[in-house]
Tab-separated table of C-alpha atoms (C1' of nucleotides) in Angstrom:
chain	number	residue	atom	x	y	z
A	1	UNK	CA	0.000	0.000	0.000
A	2	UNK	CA	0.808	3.963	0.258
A	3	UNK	CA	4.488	5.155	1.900
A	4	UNK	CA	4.774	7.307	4.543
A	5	UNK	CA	1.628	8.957	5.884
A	6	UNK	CA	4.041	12.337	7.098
A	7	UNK	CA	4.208	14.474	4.577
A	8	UNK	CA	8.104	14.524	3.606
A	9	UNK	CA	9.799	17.042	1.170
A	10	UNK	CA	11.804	15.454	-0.652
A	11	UNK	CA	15.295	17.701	-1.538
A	12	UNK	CA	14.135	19.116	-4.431
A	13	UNK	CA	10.625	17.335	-5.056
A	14	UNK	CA	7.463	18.610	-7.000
A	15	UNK	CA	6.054	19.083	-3.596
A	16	UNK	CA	8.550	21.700	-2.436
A	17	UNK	CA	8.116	23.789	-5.676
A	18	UNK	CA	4.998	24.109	-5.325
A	19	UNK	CA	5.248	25.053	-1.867
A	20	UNK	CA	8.135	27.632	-2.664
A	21	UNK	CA	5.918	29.145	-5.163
A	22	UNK	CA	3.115	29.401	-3.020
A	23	UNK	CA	5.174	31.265	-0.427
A	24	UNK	CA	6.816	33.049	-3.031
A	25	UNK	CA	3.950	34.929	-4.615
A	26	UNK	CA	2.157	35.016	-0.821
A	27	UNK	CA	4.560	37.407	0.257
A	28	UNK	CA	4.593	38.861	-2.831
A	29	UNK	CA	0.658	39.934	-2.551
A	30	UNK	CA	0.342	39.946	0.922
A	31	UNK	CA	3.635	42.818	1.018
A	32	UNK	CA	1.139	44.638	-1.176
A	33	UNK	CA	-2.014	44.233	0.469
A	34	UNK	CA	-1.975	42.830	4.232
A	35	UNK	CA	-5.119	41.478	3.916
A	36	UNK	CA	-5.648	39.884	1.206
A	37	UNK	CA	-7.750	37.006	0.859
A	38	UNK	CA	-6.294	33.337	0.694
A	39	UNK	CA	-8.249	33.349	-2.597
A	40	UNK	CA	-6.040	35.701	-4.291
A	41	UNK	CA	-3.017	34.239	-2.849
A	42	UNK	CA	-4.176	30.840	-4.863
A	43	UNK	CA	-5.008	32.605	-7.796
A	44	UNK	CA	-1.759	34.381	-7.994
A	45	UNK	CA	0.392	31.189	-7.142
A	46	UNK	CA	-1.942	29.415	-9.743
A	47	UNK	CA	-2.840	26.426	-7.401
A	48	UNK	CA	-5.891	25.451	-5.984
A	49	UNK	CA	-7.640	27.303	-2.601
A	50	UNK	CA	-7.078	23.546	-1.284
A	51	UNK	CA	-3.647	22.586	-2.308
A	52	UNK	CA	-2.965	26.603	-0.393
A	53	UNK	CA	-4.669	24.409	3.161
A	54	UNK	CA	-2.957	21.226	2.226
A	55	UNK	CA	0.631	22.663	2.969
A	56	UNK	CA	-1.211	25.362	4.962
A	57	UNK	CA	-2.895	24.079	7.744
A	58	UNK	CA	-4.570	27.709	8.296
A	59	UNK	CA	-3.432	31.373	7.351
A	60	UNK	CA	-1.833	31.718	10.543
A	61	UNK	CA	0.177	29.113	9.793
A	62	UNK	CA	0.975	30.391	6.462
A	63	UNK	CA	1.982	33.964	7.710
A	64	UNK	CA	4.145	32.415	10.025
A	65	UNK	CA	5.953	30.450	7.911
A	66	UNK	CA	6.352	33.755	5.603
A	67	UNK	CA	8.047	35.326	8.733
A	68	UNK	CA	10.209	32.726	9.066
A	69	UNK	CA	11.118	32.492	5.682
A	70	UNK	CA	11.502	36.520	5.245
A	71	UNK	CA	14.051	36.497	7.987
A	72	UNK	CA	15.646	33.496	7.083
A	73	UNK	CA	16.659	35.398	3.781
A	74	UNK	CA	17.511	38.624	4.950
A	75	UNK	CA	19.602	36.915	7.132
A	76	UNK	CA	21.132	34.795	4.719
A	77	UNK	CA	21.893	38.464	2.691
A	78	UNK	CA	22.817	40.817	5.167
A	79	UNK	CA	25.256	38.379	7.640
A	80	UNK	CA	27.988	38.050	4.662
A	81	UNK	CA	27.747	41.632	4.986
A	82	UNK	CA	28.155	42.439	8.737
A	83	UNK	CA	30.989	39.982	8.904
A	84	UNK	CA	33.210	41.400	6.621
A	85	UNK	CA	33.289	44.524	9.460
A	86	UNK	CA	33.370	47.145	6.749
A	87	UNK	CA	32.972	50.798	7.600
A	88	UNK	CA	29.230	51.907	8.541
A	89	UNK	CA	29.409	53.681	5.040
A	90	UNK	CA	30.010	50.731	3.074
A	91	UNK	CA	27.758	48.512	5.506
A	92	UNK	CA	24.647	50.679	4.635
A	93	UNK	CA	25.669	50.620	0.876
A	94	UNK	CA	25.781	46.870	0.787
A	95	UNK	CA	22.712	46.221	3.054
A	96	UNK	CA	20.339	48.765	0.412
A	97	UNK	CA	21.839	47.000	-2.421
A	98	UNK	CA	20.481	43.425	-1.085
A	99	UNK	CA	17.475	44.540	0.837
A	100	UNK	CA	15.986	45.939	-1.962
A	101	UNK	CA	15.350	43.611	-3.663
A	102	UNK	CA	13.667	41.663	-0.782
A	103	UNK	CA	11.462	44.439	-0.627
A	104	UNK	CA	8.763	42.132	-0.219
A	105	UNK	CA	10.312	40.129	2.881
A	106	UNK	CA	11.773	43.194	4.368
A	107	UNK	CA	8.580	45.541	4.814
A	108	UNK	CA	6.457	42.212	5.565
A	109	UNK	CA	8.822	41.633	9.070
A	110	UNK	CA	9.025	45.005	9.682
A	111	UNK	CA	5.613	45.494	9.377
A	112	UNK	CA	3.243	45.543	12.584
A	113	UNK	CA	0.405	43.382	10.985
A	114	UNK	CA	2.002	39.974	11.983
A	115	UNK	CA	3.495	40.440	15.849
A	116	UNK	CA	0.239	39.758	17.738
A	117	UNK	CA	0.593	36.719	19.670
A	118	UNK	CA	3.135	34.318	18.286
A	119	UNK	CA	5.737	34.596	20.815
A	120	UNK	CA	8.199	33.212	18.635
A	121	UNK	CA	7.702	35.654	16.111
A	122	UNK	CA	8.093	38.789	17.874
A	123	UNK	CA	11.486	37.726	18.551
A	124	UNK	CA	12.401	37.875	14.972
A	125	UNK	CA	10.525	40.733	14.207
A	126	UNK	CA	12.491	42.757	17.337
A	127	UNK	CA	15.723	40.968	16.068
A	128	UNK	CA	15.133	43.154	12.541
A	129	UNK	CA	14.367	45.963	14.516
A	130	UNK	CA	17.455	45.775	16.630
A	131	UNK	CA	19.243	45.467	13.629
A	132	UNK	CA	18.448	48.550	11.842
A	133	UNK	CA	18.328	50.739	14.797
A	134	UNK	CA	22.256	49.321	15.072
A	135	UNK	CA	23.204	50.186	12.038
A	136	UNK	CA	21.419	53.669	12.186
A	137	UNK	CA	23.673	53.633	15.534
A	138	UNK	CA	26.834	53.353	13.616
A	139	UNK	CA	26.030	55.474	11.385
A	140	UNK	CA	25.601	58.097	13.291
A	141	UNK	CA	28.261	57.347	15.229
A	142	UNK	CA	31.183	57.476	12.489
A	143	UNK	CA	29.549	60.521	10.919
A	144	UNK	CA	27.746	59.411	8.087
A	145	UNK	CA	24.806	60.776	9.365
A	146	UNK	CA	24.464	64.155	10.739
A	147	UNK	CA	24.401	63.664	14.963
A	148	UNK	CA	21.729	66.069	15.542
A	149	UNK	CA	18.817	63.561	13.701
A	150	UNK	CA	16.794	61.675	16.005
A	151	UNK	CA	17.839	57.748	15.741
A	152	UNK	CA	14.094	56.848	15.143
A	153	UNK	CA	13.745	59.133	11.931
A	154	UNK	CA	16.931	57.196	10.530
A	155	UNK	CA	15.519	54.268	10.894
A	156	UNK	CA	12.039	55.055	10.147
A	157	UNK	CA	13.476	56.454	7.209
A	158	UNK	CA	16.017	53.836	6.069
A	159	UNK	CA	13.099	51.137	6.042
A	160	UNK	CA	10.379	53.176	3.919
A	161	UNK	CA	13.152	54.492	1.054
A	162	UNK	CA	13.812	50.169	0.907
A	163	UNK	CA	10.629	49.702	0.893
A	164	UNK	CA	9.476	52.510	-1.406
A	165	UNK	CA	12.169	51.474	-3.981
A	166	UNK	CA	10.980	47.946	-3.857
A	167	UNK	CA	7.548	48.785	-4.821
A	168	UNK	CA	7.939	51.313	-7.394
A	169	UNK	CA	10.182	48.922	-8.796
A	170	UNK	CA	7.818	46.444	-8.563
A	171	UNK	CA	5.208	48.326	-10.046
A	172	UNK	CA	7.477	49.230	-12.947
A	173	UNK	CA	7.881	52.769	-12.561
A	174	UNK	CA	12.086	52.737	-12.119
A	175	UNK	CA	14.723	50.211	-13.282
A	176	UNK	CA	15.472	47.539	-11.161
A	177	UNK	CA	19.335	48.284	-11.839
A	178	UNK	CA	18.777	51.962	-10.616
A	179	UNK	CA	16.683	51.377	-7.646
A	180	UNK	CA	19.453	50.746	-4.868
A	181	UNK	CA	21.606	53.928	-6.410
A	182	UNK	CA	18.301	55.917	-5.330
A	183	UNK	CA	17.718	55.033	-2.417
A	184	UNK	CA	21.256	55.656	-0.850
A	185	UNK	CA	21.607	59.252	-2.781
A	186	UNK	CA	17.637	59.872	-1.194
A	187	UNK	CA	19.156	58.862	1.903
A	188	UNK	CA	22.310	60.291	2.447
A	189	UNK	CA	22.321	63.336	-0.246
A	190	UNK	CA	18.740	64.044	-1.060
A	191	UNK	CA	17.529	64.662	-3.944
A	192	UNK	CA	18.435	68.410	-4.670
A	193	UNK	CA	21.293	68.404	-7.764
A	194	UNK	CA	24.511	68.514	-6.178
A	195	UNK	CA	25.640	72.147	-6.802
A	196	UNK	CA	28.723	72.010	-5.152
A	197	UNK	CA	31.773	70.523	-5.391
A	198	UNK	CA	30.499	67.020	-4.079
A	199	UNK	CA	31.876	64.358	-5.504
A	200	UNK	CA	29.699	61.530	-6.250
A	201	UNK	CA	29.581	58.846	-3.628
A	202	UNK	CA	31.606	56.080	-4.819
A	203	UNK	CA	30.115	53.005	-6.692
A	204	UNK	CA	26.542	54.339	-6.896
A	205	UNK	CA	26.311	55.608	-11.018
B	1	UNK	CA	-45.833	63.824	16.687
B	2	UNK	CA	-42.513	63.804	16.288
B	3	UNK	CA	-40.678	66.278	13.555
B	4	UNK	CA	-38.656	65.947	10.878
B	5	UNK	CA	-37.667	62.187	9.859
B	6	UNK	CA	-34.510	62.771	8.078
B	7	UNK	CA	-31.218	63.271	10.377
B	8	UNK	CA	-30.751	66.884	10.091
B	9	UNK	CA	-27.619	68.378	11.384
B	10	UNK	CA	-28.167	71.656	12.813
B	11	UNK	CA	-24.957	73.274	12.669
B	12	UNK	CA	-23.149	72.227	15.849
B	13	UNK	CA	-24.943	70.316	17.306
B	14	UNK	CA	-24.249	67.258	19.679
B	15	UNK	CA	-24.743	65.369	16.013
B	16	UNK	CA	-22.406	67.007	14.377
B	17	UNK	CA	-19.605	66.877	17.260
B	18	UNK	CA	-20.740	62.839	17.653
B	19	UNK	CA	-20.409	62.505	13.993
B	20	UNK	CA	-17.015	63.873	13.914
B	21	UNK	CA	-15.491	62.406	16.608
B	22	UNK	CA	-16.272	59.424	14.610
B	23	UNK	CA	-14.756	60.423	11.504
B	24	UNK	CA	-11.993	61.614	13.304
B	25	UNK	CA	-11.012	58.712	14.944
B	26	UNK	CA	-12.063	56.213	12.062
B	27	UNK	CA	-9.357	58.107	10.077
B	28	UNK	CA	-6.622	57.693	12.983
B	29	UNK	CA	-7.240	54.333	13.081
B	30	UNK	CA	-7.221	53.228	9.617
B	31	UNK	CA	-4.693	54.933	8.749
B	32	UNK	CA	-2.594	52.697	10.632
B	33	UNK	CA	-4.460	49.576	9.931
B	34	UNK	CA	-6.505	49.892	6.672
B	35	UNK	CA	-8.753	46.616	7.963
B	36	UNK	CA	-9.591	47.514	11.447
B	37	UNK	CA	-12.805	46.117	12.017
B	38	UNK	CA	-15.920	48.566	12.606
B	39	UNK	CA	-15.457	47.257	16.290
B	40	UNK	CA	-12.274	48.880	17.066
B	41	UNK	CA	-13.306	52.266	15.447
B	42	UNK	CA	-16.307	52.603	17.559
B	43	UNK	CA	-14.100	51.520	20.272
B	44	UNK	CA	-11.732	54.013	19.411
B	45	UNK	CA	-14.079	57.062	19.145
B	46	UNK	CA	-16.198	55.880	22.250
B	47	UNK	CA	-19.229	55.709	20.871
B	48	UNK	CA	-21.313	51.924	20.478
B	49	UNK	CA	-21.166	50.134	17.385
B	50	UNK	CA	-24.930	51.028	16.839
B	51	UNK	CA	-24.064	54.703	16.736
B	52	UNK	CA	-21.664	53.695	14.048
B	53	UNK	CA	-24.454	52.582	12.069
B	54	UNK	CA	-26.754	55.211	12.729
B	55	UNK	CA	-24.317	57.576	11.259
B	56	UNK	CA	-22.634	55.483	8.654
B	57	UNK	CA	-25.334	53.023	6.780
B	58	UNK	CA	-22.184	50.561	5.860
B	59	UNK	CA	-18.516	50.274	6.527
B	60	UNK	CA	-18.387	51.155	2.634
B	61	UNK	CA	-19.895	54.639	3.302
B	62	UNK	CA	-17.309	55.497	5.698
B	63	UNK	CA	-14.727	54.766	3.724
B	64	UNK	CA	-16.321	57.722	1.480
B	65	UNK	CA	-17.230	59.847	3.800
B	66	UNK	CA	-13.639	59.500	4.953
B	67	UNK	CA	-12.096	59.902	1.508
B	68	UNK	CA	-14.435	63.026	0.675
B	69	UNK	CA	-13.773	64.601	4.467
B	70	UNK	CA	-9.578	64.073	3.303
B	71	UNK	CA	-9.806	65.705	0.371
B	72	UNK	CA	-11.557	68.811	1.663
B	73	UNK	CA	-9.067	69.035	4.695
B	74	UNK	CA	-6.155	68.293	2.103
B	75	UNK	CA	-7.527	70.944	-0.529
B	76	UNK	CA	-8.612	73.605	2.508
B	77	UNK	CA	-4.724	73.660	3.283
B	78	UNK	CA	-2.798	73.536	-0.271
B	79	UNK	CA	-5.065	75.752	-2.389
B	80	UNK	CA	-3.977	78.988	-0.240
B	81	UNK	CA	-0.374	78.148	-0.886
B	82	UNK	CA	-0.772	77.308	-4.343
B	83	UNK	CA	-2.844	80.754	-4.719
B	84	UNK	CA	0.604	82.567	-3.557
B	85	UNK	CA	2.356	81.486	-6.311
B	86	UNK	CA	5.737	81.050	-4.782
B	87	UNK	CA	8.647	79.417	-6.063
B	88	UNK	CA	8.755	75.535	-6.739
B	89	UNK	CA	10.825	75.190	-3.389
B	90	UNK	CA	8.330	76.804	-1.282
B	91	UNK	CA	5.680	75.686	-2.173
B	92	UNK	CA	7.635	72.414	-1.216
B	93	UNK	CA	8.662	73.795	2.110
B	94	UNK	CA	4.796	74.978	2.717
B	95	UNK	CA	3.338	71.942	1.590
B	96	UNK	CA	5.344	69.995	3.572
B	97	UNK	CA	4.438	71.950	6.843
B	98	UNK	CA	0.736	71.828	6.286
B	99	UNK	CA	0.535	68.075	5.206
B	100	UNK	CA	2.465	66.406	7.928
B	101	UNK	CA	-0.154	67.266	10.215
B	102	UNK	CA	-2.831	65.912	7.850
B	103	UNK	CA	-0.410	62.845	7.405
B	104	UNK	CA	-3.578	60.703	8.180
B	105	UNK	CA	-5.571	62.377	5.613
B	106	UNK	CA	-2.703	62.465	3.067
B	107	UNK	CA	-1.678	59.019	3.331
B	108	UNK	CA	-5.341	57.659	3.594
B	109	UNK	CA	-6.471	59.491	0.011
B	110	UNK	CA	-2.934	58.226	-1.540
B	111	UNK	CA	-3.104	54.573	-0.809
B	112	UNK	CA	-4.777	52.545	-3.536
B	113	UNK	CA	-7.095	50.686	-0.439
B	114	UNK	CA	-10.301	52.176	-1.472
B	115	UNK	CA	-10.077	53.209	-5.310
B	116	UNK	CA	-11.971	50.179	-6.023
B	117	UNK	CA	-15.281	50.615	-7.634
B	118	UNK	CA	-17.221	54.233	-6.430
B	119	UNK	CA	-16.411	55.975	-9.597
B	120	UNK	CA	-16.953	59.368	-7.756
B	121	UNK	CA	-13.897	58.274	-5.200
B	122	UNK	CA	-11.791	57.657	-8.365
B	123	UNK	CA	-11.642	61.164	-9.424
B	124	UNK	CA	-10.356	62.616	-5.757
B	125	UNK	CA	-8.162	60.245	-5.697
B	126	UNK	CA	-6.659	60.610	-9.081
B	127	UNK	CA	-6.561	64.811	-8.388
B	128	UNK	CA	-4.467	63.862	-5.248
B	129	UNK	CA	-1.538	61.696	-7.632
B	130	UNK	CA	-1.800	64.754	-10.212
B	131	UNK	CA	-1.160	67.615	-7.685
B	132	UNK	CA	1.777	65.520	-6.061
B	133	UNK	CA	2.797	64.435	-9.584
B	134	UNK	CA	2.598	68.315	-10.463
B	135	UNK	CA	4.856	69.510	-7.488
B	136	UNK	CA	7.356	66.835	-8.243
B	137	UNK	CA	7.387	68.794	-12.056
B	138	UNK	CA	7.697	71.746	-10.610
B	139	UNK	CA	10.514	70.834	-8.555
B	140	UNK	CA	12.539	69.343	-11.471
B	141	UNK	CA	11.958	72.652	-13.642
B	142	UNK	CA	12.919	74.922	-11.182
B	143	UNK	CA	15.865	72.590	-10.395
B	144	UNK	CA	15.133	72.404	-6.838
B	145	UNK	CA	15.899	68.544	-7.686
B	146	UNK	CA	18.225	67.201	-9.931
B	147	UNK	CA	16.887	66.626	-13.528
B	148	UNK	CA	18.229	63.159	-13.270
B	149	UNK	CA	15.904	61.670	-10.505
B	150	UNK	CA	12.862	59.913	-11.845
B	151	UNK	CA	9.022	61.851	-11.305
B	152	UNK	CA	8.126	58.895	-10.138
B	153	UNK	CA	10.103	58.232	-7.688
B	154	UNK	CA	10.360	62.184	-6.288
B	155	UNK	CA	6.571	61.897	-5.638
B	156	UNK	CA	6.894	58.337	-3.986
B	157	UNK	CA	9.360	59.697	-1.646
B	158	UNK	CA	7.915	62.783	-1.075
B	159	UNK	CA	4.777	60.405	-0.102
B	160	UNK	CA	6.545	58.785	1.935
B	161	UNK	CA	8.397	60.687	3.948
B	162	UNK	CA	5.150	62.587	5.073
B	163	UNK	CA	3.699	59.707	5.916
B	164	UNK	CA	6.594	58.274	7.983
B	165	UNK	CA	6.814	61.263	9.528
B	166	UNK	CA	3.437	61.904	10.798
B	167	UNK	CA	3.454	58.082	11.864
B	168	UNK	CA	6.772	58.894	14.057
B	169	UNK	CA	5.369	61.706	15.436
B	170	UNK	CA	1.812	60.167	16.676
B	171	UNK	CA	3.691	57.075	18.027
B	172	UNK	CA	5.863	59.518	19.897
B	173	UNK	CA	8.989	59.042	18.760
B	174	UNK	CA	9.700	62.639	17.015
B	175	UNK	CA	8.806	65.786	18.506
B	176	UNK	CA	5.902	67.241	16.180
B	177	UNK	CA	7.680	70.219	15.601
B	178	UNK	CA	11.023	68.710	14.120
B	179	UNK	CA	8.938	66.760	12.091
B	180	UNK	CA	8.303	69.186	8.843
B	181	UNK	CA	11.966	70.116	9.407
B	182	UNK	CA	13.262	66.696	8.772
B	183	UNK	CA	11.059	66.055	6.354
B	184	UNK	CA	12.295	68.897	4.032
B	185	UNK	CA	16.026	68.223	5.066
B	186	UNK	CA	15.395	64.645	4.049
B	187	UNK	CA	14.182	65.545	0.805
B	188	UNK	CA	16.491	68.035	-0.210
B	189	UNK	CA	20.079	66.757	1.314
B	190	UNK	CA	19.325	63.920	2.914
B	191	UNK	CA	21.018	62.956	6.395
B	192	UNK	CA	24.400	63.313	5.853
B	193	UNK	CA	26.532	66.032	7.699
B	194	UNK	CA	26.775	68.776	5.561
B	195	UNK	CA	30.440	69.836	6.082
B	196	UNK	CA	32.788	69.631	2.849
B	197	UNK	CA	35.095	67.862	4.344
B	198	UNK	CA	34.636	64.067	5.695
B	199	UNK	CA	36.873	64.203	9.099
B	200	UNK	CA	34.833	65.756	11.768
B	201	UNK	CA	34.262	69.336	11.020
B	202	UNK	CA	34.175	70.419	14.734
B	203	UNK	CA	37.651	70.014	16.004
B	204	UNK	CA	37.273	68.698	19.356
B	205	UNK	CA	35.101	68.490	21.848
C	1	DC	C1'	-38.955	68.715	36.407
C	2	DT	C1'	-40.786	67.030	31.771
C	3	DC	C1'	-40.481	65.842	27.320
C	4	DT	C1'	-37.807	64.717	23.373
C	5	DT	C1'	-33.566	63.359	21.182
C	6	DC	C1'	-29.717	60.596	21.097
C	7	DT	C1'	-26.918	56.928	22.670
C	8	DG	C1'	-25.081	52.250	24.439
C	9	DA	C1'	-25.917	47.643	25.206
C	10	DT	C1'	-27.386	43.531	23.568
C	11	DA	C1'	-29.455	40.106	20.882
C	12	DC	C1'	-30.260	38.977	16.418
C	13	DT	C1'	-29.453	37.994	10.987
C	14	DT	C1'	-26.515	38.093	6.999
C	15	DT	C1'	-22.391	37.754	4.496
C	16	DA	C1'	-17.748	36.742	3.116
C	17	DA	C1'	-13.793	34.510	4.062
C	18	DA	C1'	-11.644	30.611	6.514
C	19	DG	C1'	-11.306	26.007	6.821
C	20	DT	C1'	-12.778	20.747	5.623
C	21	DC	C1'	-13.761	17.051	2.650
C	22	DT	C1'	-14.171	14.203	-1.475
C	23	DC	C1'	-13.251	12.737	-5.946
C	24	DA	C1'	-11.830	12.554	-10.632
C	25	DA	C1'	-8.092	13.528	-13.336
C	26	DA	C1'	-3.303	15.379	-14.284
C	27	DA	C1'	1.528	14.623	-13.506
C	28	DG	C1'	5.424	11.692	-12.594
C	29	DA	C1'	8.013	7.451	-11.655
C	30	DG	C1'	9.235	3.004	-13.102
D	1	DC	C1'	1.772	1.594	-20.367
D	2	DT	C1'	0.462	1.038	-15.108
D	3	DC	C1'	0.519	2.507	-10.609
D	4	DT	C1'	1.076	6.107	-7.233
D	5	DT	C1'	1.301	10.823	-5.838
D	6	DT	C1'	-0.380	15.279	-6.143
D	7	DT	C1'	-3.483	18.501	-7.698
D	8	DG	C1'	-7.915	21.450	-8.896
D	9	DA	C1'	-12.582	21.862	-8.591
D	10	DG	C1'	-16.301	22.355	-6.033
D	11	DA	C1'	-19.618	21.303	-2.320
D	12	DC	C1'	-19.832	21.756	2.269
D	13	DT	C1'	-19.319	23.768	7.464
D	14	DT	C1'	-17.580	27.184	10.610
D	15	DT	C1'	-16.328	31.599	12.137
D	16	DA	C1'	-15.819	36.502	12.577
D	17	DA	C1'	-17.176	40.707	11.125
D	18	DA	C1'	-20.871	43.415	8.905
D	19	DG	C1'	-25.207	44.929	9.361
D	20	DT	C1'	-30.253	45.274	11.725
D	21	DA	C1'	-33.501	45.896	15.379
D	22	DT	C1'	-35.072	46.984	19.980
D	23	DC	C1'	-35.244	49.257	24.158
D	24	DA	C1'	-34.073	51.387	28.453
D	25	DG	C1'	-31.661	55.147	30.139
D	26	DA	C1'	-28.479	59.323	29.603
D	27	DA	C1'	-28.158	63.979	27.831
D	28	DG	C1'	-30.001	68.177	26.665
D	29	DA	C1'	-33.737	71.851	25.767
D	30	DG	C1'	-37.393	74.464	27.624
DNA sequence: CTCTTCTGATACTTTAAAGTCTCAAAAGAG
DNA sequence: CTCTTTTGAGACTTTAAAGTATCAGAAGAG
C-alpha cells in the first residue's frame, strides 16, 4: 500500500516547488495588500484554494511560515555583509543593495500586521528591529549621518526608502538596476542636484 | 408627533460633534491599519457600534465619507499656498508643513485601499496623484531637484516621507515640531553632515 | 422637572472569508 | 503503459465581522 503517511519534502521534489511558489507569490501579494484574501493568494500562485490548506494548515500558519522564511533570507543576505566589518558607510551601501530587492520580505517583518501573539515571532521581528536601529547607531556614530537627527527618523526612514524602492520597482515605474543607487543618494544626499563641489559617492552611477 | 424624519444636522450640534469624533477617529485608526474592524473604530471614538451605524449606513460609506472629508481638509490647506504662487521650493517647504499634520488624511487618500469601484472616489483620488505628480514637475523645472531623478520616484518619496513622519510623530517618537523640518532636510540633502570635508568638522570636543 | 432626542448595550441575521472534505483527473516514476 | 502521488474543482461547514432591530436610560432643551 501507500508510503509514509508524514508528509516529507523530498530535496528538491514537485512538492517543495509548489510550496516555494506558493510562499513566493504570498509574500509577494500579501507585502502589497496585508489582507488579502487566501483566494487571491491561490489565484496568484496558480494552485488550488485547497492545495494553499494542504501545505497550509490555516493562514496563521501560512503567515508564520512567511516570517520565518523573510528572515531566514535577509539573514542569509545581510550576515555576509556584517561579517566582513566594513565601515558603517560601506555597511549601509551593501545592506540597500540586497534589501531591496527583498522588498517584499523586508517591509512584511518590519511590518506591525504579523506580531500579535506568536511569541516566537516577535522575537524575529524585534531581532530586525534591533538590527536597523544598530546600524542607524553606527552610522551616526562614524559621521555618516548628521548627529543632531533623532535615531528613530533614521531608521524610520532607512526602512520606507527600501521599501518605497521595492515597490515602485515592482510596479514598474524605475529600473530595477537603478533602484538601490536611489535610495542611498535619497538617503544620504537628497535629492536636490549637487551644486557644489560634491563628488559623487563612490560606486553608486 | 414627532418632527422631521430625516437626520438633520443643525450646525453644531451634539450630532455634528458625535459625527465627527467618529470620523476623526475612524481616520486615525485606519490609517494605521486599513482593515480595522468597525469594532475597534467605535471603540476608538467611544461611541457603540450602533451609533456607528446610525451615522454610517455601511462600513463602505465610511470609507467615502472619509475619503471626501480628506480631500476637503487636504484641498482647505494647499489651495492657499498654491494661490501665492511662490517658487517651486516653497511651495515644497509649505506643503510639507501643512501636510504632515494631515499625514492621516494624506496618506489615507494616496493609498490605492479604497479606489476600487465608487467611480466618484476615483476622481479625488486621481486629483491627489496629479497635484503631487505636479509639485514633483515643478521641482525638477525649477531645479530644486536634480533633472536626473525619476518623477516617479520624487513623488513616492515625497509620499513617503510625510507619511513616515506623521506616523513617528503620533507614536511619539519625534517631537511634532522637528517633524516638517526633517522632512524637508530629508528631501532636499538627505542625512548626511553637511560639512565639505569628511573628518569631523568640529575640532574637538 | 418634563419631554424629546440621542446613545449604548445587547441580541439577532446576513455575508464573506476561513477552513474541511471528497473525488476525478493530471503529472510523474518506473 | 500502469501505478502512485499530487493537484484542482467544487460542495460543504464554521467563524468573525458586517449589518439590523429593539429598548431602556443618559443627555439636553425648555
Amino acid at each position: 500500500m501507500s508510503r509514509e503517511l508524514v508528509i516529507l519534502n523530498k530535496e528538491n521534489s514537485r512538492q517543495q516547488r509548489t510550496k516555494e511558489k506558493m510562499l513566493n507569490l504570498a509574500m509577494y501579494i500579501l507585502a502589497k495588500n496585508p489582507n488579502a484574501s487566501l483566494n487571491e493568494i491561490a489565484e496568484a500562485a496558480e494552485v488550488g484554494r485547497a492545495t494553499l490548506f494542504r501545505y497550509f494548515k490555516s493562514r496563521k500558519q501560512l503567515l508564520h511560515e512567511l516570517v520565518v522564511e523573510a528572515d531566514k533570507k535577509l539573514e542569509k543576505a545581510t550576515r555576509p555583509i556584517i561579517e566582513k566589518k566594513l565601515s558603517a558607510r560601506d555597511t549601509l551601501e551593501e545592506f540597500i543593495r540586497v534589501l531591496v530587492p527583498l522588498g517584499a520580505s523586508f517591509h512584511f517583518l518590519n511590518s506591525e500586521q504579523i506580531n500579535s501573539e506568536d511569541s516566537g515571532i516577535a522575537d524575529l521581528y524585534r531581532n530586525q528591529l534591533i538590527r536597523l536601529r544598530e546600524l542607524s547607531e553606527r552610522l551616526k556614530a562614524e559621521n555618516v549621518v548628521a548627529a543632531d537627527v533623532p535615531l528613530a527618523w533614521i531608521a524610520a526612514v532607512l526602512d520606507n526608502l527600501i521599501y518605497t524602492a521595492w515597490i515602485t520597482v515592482s510596479e514598474g515605474d524605475i529600473a530595477t538596476n537603478d533602484a538601490p543607487g536611489l535610495v542611498l543618494r535619497s538617503f544620504l544626499t537628497g535629492l536636490a542636484p549637487q551644486s557644489m563641489n560634491k563628488t559623487n559617492p563612490r560606486g553608486f552611477s
